[in-house]
CSV table of C-alpha atoms and ligand atoms in Angstrom, one decimal:
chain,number,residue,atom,x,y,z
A,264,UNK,CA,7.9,7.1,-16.9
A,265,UNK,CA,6.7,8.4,-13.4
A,266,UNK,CA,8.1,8.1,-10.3
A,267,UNK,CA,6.7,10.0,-7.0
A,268,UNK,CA,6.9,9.9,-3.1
A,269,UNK,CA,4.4,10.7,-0.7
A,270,UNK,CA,5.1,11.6,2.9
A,271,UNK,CA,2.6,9.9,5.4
A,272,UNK,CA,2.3,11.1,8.7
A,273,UNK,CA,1.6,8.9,11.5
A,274,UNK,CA,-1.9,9.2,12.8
A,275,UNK,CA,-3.3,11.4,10.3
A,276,UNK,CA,-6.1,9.6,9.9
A,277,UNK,CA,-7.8,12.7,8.4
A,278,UNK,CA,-5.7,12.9,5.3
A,279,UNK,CA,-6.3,8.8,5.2
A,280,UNK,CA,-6.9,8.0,1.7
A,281,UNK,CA,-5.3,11.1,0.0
A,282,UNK,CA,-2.1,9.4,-1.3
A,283,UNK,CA,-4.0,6.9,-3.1
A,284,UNK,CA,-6.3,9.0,-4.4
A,285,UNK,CA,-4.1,11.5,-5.4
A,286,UNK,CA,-2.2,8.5,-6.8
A,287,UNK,CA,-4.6,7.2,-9.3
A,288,UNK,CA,-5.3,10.3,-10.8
A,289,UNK,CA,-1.4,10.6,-11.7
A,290,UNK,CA,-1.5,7.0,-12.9
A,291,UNK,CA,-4.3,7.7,-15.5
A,292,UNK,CA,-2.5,10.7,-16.6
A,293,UNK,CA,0.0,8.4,-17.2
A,294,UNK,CA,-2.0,6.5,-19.6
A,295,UNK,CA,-2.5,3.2,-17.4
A,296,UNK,CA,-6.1,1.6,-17.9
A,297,UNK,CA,-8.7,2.5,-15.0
A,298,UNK,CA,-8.3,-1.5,-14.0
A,299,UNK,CA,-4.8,-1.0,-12.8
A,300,UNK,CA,-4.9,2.3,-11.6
A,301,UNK,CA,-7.9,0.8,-9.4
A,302,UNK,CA,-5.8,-1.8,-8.7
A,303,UNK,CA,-2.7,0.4,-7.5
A,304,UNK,CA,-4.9,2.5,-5.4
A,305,UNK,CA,-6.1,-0.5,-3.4
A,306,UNK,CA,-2.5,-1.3,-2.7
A,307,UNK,CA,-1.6,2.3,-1.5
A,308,UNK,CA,-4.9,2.9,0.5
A,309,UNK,CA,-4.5,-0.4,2.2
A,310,UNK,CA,-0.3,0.6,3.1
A,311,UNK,CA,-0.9,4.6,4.1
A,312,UNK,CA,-3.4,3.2,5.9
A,313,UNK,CA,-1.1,1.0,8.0
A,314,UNK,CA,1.3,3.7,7.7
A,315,UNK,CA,-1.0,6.0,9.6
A,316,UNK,CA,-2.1,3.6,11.9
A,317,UNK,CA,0.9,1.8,12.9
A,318,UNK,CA,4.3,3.3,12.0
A,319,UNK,CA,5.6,5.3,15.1
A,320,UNK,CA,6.9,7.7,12.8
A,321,UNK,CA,4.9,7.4,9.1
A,322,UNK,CA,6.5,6.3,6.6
A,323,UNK,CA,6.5,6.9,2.6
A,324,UNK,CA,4.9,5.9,-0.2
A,325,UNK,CA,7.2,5.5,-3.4
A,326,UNK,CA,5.7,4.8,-7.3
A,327,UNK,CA,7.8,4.0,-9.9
A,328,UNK,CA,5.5,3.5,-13.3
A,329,UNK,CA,7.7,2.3,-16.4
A,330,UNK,CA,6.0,0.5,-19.7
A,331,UNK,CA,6.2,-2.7,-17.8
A,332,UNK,CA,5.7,-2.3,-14.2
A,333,UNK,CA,4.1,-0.1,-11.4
A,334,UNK,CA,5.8,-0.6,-8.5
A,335,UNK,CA,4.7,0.8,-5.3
A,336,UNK,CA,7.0,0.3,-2.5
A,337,UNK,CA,5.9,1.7,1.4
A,338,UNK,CA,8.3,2.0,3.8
A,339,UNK,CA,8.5,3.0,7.9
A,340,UNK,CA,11.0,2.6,10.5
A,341,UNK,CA,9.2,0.9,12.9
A,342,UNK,CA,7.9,-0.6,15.1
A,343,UNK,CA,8.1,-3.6,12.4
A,344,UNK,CA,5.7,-6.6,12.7
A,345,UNK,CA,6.9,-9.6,14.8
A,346,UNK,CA,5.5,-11.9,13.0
A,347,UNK,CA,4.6,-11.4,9.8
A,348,UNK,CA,2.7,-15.0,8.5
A,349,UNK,CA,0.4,-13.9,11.6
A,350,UNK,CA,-0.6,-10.3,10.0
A,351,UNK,CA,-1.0,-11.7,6.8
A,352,UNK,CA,-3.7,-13.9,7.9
A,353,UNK,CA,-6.8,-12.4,6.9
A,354,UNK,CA,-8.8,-11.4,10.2
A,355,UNK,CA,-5.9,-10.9,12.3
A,356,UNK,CA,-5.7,-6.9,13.8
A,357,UNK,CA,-4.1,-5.0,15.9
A,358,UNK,CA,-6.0,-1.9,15.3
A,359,UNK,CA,-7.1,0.5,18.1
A,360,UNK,CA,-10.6,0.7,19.2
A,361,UNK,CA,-10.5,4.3,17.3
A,362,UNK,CA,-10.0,3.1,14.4
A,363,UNK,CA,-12.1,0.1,14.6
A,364,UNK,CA,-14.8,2.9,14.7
A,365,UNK,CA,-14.0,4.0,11.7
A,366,UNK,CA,-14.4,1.2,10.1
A,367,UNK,CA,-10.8,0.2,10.4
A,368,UNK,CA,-9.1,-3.1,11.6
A,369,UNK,CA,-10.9,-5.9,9.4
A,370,UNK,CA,-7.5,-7.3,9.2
A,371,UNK,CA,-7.3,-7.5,5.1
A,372,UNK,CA,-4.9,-4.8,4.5
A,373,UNK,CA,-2.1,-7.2,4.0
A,374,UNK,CA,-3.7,-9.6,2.6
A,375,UNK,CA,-5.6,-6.7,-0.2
A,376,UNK,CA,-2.4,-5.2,-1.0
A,377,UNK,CA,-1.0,-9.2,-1.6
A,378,UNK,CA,-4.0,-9.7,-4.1
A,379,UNK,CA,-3.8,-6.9,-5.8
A,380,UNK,CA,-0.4,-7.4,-6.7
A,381,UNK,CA,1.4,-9.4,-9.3
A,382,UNK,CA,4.2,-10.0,-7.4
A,383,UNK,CA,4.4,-9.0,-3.2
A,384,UNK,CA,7.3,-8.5,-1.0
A,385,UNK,CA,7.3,-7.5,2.6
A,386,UNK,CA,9.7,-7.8,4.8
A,387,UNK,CA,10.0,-6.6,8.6
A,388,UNK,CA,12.1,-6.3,11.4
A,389,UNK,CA,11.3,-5.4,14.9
A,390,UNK,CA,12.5,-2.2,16.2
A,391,UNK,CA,13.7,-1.3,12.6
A,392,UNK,CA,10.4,-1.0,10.5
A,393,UNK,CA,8.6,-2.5,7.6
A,394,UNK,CA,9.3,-2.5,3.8
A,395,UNK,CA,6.7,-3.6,1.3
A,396,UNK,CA,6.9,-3.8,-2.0
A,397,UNK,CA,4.1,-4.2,-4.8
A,398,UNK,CA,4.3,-4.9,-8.6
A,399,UNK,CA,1.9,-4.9,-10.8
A,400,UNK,CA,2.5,-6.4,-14.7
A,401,UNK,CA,0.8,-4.0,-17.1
A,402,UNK,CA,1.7,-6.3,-20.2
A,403,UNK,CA,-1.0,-8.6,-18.3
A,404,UNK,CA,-3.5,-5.8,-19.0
A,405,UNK,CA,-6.8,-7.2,-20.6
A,406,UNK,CA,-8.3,-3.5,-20.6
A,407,UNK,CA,-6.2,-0.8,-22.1
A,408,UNK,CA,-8.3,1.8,-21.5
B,1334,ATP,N1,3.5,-0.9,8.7
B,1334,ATP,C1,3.2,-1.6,9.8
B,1334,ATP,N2,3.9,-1.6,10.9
B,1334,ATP,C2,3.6,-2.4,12.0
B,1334,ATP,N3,2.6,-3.2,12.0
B,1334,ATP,C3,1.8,-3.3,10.9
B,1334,ATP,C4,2.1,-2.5,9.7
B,1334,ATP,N4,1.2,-2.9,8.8
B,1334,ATP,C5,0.4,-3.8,9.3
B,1334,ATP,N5,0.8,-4.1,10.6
B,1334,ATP,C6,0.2,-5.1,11.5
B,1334,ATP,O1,-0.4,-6.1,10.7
B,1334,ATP,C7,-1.8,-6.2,11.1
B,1334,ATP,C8,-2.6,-6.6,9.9
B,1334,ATP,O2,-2.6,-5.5,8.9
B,1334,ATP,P1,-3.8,-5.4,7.9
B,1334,ATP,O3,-3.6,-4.2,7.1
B,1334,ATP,O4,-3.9,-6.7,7.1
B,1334,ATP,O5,-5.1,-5.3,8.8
B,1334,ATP,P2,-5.6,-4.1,9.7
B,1334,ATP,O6,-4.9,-2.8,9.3
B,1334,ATP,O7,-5.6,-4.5,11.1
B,1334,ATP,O8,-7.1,-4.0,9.2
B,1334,ATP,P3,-7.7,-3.4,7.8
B,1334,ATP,O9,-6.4,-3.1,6.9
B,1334,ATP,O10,-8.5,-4.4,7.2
B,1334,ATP,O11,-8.4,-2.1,8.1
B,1334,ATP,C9,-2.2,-4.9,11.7
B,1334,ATP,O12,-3.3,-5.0,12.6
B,1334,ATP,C10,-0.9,-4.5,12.5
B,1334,ATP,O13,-0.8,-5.3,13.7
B,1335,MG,MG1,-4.6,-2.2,7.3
């Protein structure tokens, strides 16, 4: 049983990848296999990413890890996405030309975070912000190590 949240701040593109990293090192801990904990560090690069990137005010990162499930859940409040089929779509960005420098804005976030998941929920709402929440099945684990 683990449950954590992580604070990210908006445009701290710096400390970009420091949840999730930080994140799979609790997960192994934990005991899950090097698979999923691979797995649930795509998921929470690709959202603190988007967290830093596009949420006005950062947002959080929340694991839960039971025998069953890790569920990572990211939420911000805002700006939301307007239409959400569109970001899904692999290709489509809004990223700043910053970040596109970096190596940012290949528009597969979304889409990442959606296959790395057994089951994906995201939700959004203009002006109110965007929730997104990931599971991932460890009794479908093939590699218990
Ligand atoms: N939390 C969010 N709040 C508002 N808009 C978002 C959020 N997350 C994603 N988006 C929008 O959805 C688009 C697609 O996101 P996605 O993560 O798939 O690609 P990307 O961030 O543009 O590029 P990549 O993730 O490949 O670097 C973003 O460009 C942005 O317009
Ligand atoms: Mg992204």
């Amino acid at each position: 049983m683990l449950e954590i949240t992580y604070s990210v701040r908006a445009g701290d593109i710096e400390h970009g990848g420091t949840a999730s990293a930080w994140l799979k090192v609790e997960l192994r801990k934990e005991g899950v296999s090097e698979q999923l904990a691979r797995r649930a560090g795509v998921i929470a690069f690709e959202g603190e990413m988007n967290l830093i990137l596009y949420a006005t005010r950062g947002g959080t990162l929340h694991v839960a890890v039971d025998d069953a499930y890790i569920e990572i859940e990211l939420n911000d409040d805002g700006p939301g996405i307007e239409d959400l089929d569109l970001a899904m779509t692999p290709g489509y960005s809004t990223a700043p030309y910053w970040a596109a420098n970096l190596g940012f804005g290949a528009g597969m976030g979304l889409i990442n975070m959606e296959r790395n998941s057994d089951r994906f929920e995201i939700s959004s709402h203009l002006g109110e912000g965007t929730r997104i929440v990931c599971w991932i099945d460890r009794r479908k684990d093939d590699n218990s190590t």
